[in-house]
Coordinates of C-alpha atoms and ligand atoms in Angstrom, one line a residue:
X173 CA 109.8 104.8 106.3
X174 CA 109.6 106.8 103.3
X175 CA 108.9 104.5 99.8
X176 CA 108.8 105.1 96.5
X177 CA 106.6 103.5 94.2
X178 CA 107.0 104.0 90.5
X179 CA 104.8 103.2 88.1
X180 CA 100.8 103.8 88.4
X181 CA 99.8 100.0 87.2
X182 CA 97.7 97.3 88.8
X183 CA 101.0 96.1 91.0
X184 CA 102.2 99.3 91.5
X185 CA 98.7 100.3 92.6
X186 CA 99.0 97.8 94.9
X187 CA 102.6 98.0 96.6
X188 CA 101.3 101.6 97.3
X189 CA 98.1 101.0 98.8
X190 CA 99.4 97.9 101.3
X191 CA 102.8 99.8 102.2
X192 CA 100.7 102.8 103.1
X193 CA 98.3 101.3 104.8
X194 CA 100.9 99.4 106.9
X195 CA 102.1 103.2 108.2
X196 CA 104.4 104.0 105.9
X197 CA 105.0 107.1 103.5
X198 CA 104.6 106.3 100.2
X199 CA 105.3 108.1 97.2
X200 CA 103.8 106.6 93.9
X201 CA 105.8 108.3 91.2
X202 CA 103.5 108.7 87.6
X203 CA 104.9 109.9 84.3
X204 CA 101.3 111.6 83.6
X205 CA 101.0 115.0 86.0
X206 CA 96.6 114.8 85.7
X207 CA 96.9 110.9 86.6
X208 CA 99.3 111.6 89.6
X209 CA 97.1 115.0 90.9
X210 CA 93.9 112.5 90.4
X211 CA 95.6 109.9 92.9
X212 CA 96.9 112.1 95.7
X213 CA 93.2 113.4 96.0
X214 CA 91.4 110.6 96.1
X215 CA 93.7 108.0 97.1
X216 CA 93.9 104.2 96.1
X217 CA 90.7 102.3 96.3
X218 CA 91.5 98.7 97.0
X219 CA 89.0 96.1 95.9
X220 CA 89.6 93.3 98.3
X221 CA 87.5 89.4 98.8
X222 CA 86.3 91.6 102.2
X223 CA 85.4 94.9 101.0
X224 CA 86.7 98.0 99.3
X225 CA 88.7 100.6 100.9
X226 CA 90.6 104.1 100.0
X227 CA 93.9 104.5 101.0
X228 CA 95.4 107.3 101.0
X229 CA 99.1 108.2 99.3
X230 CA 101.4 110.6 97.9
X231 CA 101.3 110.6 94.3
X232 CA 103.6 113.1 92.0
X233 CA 104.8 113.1 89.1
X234 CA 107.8 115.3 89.8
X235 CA 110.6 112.8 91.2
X236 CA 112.3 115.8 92.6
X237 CA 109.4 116.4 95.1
X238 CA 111.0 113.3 97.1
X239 CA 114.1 113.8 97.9
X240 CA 116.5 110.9 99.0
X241 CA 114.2 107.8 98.9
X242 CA 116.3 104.7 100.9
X243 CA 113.6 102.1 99.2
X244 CA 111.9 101.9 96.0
X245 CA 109.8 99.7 93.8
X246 CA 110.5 99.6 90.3
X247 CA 106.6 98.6 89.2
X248 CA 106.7 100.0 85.3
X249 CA 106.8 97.4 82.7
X250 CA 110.1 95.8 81.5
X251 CA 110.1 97.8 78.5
X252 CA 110.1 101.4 80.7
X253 CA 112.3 99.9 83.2
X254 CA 115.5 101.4 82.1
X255 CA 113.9 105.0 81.0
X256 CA 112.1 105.1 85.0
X257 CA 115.2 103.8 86.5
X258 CA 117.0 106.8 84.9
X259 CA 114.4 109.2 86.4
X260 CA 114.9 108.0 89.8
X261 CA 118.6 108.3 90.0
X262 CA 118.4 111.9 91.8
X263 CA 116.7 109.9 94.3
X264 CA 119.4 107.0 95.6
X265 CA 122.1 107.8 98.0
X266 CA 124.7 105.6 99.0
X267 CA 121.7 103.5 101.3
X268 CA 119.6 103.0 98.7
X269 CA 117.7 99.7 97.5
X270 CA 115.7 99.6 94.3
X271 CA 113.5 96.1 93.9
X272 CA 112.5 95.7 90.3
X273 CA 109.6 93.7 90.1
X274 CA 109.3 93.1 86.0
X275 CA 108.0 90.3 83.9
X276 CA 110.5 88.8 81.9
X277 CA 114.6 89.1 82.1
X278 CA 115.4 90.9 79.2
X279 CA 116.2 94.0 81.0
X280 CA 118.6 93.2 83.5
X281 CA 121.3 93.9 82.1
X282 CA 120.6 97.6 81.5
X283 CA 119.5 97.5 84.8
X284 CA 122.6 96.8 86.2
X285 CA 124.2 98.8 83.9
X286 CA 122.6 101.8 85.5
X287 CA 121.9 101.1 89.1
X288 CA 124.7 100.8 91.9
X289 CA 123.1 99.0 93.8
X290 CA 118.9 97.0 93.0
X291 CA 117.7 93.5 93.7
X292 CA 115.0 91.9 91.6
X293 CA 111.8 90.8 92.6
X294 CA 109.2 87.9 91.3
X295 CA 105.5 88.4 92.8
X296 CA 102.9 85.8 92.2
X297 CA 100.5 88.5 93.9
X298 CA 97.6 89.5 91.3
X299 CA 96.2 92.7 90.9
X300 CA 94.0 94.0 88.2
X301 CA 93.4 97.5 87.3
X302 CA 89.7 98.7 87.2
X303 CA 90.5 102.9 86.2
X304 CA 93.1 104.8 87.6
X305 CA 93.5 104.8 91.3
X306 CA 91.8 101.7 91.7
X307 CA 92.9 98.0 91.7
X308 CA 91.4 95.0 92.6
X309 CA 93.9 92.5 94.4
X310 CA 93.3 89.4 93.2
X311 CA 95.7 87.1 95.6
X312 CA 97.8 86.8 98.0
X313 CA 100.9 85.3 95.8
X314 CA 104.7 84.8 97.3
X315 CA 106.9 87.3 96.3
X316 CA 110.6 87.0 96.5
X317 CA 113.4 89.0 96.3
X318 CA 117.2 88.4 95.9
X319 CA 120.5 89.8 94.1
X320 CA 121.7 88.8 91.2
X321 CA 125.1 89.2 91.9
X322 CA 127.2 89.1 95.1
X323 CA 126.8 92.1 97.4
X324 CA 128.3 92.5 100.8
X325 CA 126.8 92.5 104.1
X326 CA 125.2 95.9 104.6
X327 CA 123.2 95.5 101.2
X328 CA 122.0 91.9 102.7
X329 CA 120.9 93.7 105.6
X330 CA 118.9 96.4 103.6
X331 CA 117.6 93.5 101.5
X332 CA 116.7 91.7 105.1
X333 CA 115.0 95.1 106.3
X334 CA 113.1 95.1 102.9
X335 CA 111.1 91.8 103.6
X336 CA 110.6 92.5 107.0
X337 CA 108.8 95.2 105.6
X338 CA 106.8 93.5 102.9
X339 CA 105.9 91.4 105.2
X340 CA 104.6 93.6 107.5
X341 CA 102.3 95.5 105.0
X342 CA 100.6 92.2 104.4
X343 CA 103.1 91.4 101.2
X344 CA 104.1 87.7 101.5
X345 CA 107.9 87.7 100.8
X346 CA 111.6 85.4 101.2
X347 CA 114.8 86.3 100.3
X348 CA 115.9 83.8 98.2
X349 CA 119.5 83.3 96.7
X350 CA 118.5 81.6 93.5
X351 CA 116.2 84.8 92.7
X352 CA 117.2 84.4 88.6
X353 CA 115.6 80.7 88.8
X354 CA 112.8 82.0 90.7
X355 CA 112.8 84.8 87.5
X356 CA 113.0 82.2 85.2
X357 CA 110.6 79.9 86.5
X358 CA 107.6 82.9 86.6
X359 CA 108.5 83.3 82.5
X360 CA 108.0 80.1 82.1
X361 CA 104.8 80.5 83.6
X362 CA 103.9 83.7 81.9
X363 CA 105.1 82.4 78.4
X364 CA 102.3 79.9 79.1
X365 CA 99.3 82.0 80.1
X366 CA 99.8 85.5 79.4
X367 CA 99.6 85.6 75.5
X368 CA 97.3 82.7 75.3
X369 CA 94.9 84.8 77.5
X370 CA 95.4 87.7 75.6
X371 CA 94.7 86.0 71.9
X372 CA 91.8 84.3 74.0
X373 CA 90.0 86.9 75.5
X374 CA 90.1 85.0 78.6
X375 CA 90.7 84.9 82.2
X376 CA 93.7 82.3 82.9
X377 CA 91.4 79.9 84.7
X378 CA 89.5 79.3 81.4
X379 CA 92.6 78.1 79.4
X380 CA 92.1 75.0 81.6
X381 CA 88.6 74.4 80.0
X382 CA 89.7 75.4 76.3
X383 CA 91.4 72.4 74.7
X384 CA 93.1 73.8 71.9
X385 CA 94.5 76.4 74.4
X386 CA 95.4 74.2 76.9
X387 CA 97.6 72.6 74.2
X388 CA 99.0 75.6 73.1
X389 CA 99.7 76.4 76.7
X390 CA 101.4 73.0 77.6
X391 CA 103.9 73.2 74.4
X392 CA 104.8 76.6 74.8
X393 CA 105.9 75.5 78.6
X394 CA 107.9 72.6 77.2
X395 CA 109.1 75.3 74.9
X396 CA 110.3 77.6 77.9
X397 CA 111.5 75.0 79.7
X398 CA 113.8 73.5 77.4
X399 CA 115.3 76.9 76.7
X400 CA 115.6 77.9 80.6
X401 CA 117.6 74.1 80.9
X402 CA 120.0 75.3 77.8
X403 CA 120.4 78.6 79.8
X404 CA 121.9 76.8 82.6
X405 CA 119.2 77.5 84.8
X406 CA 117.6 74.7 86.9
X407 CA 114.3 74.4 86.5
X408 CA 111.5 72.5 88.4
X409 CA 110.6 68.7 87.3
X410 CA 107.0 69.7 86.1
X411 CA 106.7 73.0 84.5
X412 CA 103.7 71.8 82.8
X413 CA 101.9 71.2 85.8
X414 CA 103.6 74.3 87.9
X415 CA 101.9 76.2 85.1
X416 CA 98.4 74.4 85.2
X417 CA 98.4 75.0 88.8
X418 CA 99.1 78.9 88.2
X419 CA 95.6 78.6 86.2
X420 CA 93.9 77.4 88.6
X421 CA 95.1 79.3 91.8
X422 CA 94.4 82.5 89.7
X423 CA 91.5 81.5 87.3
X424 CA 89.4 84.2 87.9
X425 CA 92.4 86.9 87.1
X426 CA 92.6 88.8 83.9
X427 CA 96.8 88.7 82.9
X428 CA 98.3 91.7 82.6
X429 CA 98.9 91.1 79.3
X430 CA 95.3 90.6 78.4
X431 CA 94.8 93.7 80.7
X432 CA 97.2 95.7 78.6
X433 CA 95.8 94.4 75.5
X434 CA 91.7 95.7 76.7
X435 CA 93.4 98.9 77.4
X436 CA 95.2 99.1 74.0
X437 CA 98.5 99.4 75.5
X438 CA 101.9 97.9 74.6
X439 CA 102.2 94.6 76.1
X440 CA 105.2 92.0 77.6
X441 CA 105.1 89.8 75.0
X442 CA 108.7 91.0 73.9
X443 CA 109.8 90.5 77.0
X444 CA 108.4 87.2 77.6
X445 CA 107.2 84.8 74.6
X446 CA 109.8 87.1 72.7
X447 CA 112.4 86.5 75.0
X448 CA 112.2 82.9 74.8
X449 CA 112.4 83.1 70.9
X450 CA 115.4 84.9 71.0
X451 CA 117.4 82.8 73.5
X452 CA 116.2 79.8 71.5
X453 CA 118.0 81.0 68.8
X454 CA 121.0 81.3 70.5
X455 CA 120.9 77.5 71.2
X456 CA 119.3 76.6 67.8
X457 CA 116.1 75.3 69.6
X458 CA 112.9 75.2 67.6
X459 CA 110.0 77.2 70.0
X460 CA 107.0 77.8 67.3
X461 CA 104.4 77.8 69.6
X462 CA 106.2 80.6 71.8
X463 CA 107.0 82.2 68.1
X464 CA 103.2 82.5 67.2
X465 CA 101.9 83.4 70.6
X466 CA 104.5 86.5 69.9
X467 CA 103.4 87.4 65.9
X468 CA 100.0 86.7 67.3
X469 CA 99.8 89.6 70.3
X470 CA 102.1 91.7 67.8
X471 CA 99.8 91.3 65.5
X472 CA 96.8 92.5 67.9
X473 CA 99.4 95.2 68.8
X474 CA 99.6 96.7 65.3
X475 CA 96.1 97.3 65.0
X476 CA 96.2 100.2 68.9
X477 CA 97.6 102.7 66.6
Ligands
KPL536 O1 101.9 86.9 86.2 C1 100.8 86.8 85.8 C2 100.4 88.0 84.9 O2 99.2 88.1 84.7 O3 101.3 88.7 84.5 C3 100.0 85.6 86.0 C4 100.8 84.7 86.9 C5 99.7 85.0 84.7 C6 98.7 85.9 86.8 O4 97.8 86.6 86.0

């Protein structure tokens, strides 16, 4: 089947190299020409537990080198979604699936606003990006995937078609039909670690062993948690703990924020400690713990320019 992977990053990276290597052909669609021409040539070298290996894919930066893609994976971060989305709408015809795989919620809604038809997807896989081209996977995380709105029956079959796919490249994935809790629950999670990490210099497993941090980490949960509740969303009976154990199963990973944050990028924190800030608001709940994790990356953000 042809795929289209766009965006370049650690997860992105990833998608590509395990849907490739499962037999498919798959596209991964840059912004930056030299990164894309880099890729094509010398494929994606996957740092696994067993070894290293070079897969090879398509890479372009010219979306209309692809034609109509039937399945694509939105891998950019939340803040690009919408701009990639709009790049890849020459691509979808009336079979199409896009699978956003973002951090955060924030950008749904212009997803939805954009897209006919996309389903969002929560991965617990962890990749890391060591230079362009090549990624380190980290774990084997669930993913899941699911609409956030009802569809009929021929976009749950696509959807169904989807994970039979993942699967079969070695991606762990469910359907699931409470995909927004599932979205929910991982930024809970990620308003936990990922700015910690990054204001740490750590890798998550170390928050554990940090007890200032692991304070921090355990009230900006609570934080989360009580703002997902006031959402409406249902939400697991120990966040806390869901979150510790998140550490632990990934302690040696860097977060992508802290990854972002090495690499003087723009990071997720708008999306996701932000994000809980502003739907506080809206219920008059107190978060300052999610507040300064958010000034704090800011501020660290300030200083890339
Ligand atoms: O999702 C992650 C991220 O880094 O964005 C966690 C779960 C924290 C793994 O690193």
């Amino acid at each position: 089947m042809k795929i289209c992977v766009a965006g370049p990053g650690a997860l992105g990276s990833l998608f590509a190299a395990l849907l490739a290597n499962a037999g498919h052909e798959v596209w991964l669609l840059d912004h930056r020409v030299e990164r894309a021409r880099f890729v094509a040539s010398q494929g994606i070298i996957l740092h696994e537990a067993q070894g290293q290996r070079v897969v090879s894919v398509r890479a372009t930066a010219d979306p209309a080198q692809l034609g109509l893609i039937k399945l694509i994976f939105l891998c950019v971060k939340s803040a690009a979604a919408a701009g990639a989305v709009r790049r890849l709408l020459p691509l979808l015809g009336p079979d199409s699936l896009v699978v956003a795989l973002q951090n955060g919620i924030a950008h749904h809604r212009l997803l939805a606003e954009i897209l006919p038809l996309w389903a969002l997807g929560v991965t617990a896989q962890g990749a890391t990006m060591l230079a362009p081209g090549v990624v380190r996977h980290g774990g084997c995380g669930p993913t899941s995937v699911g609409f956030l709105s009802e569809v009929g029956a021929s976009a749950q079959r696509r959807l169904q078609e989807t994970v039979e796919l993942m699967n079969s490249a070695g991606i762990a994935t469910t359907s699931r039909s409470d995909i927004l809790a599932v979205a929910w629950h991982k930024l809970i999670v990620n308003a936990g670690i990922n700015a910690l990490t990054a204001l740490e210099n750590c890798a998550n497993g170390d928050l554990l062993v940090r007890p200032a941090a692991l304070a921090s980490l355990k009230e900006a949960v609570q934080e989360a948690a009580q703002v997902a509740k006031a959402s409406g969303v249902q939400i697991a009976p120990d966040p806390v703990g869901m979150t510790i154990e998140v550490c632990r199963n990934t302690a040696a990973n860097i977060s992508s924020m802290l990854q972002d944050v090495r690499r003087r990028r723009q990071t997720e924190v708008e999306a996701i400690n932000g994000m809980i800030v502003r739907q506080a608001a809206l219920f008059g709940i107190q978060v300052p713990v999610n507040q300064a994790l958010l000034t704090g990356v800011q501020t660290l953000e300030a200083k890339f320019t």
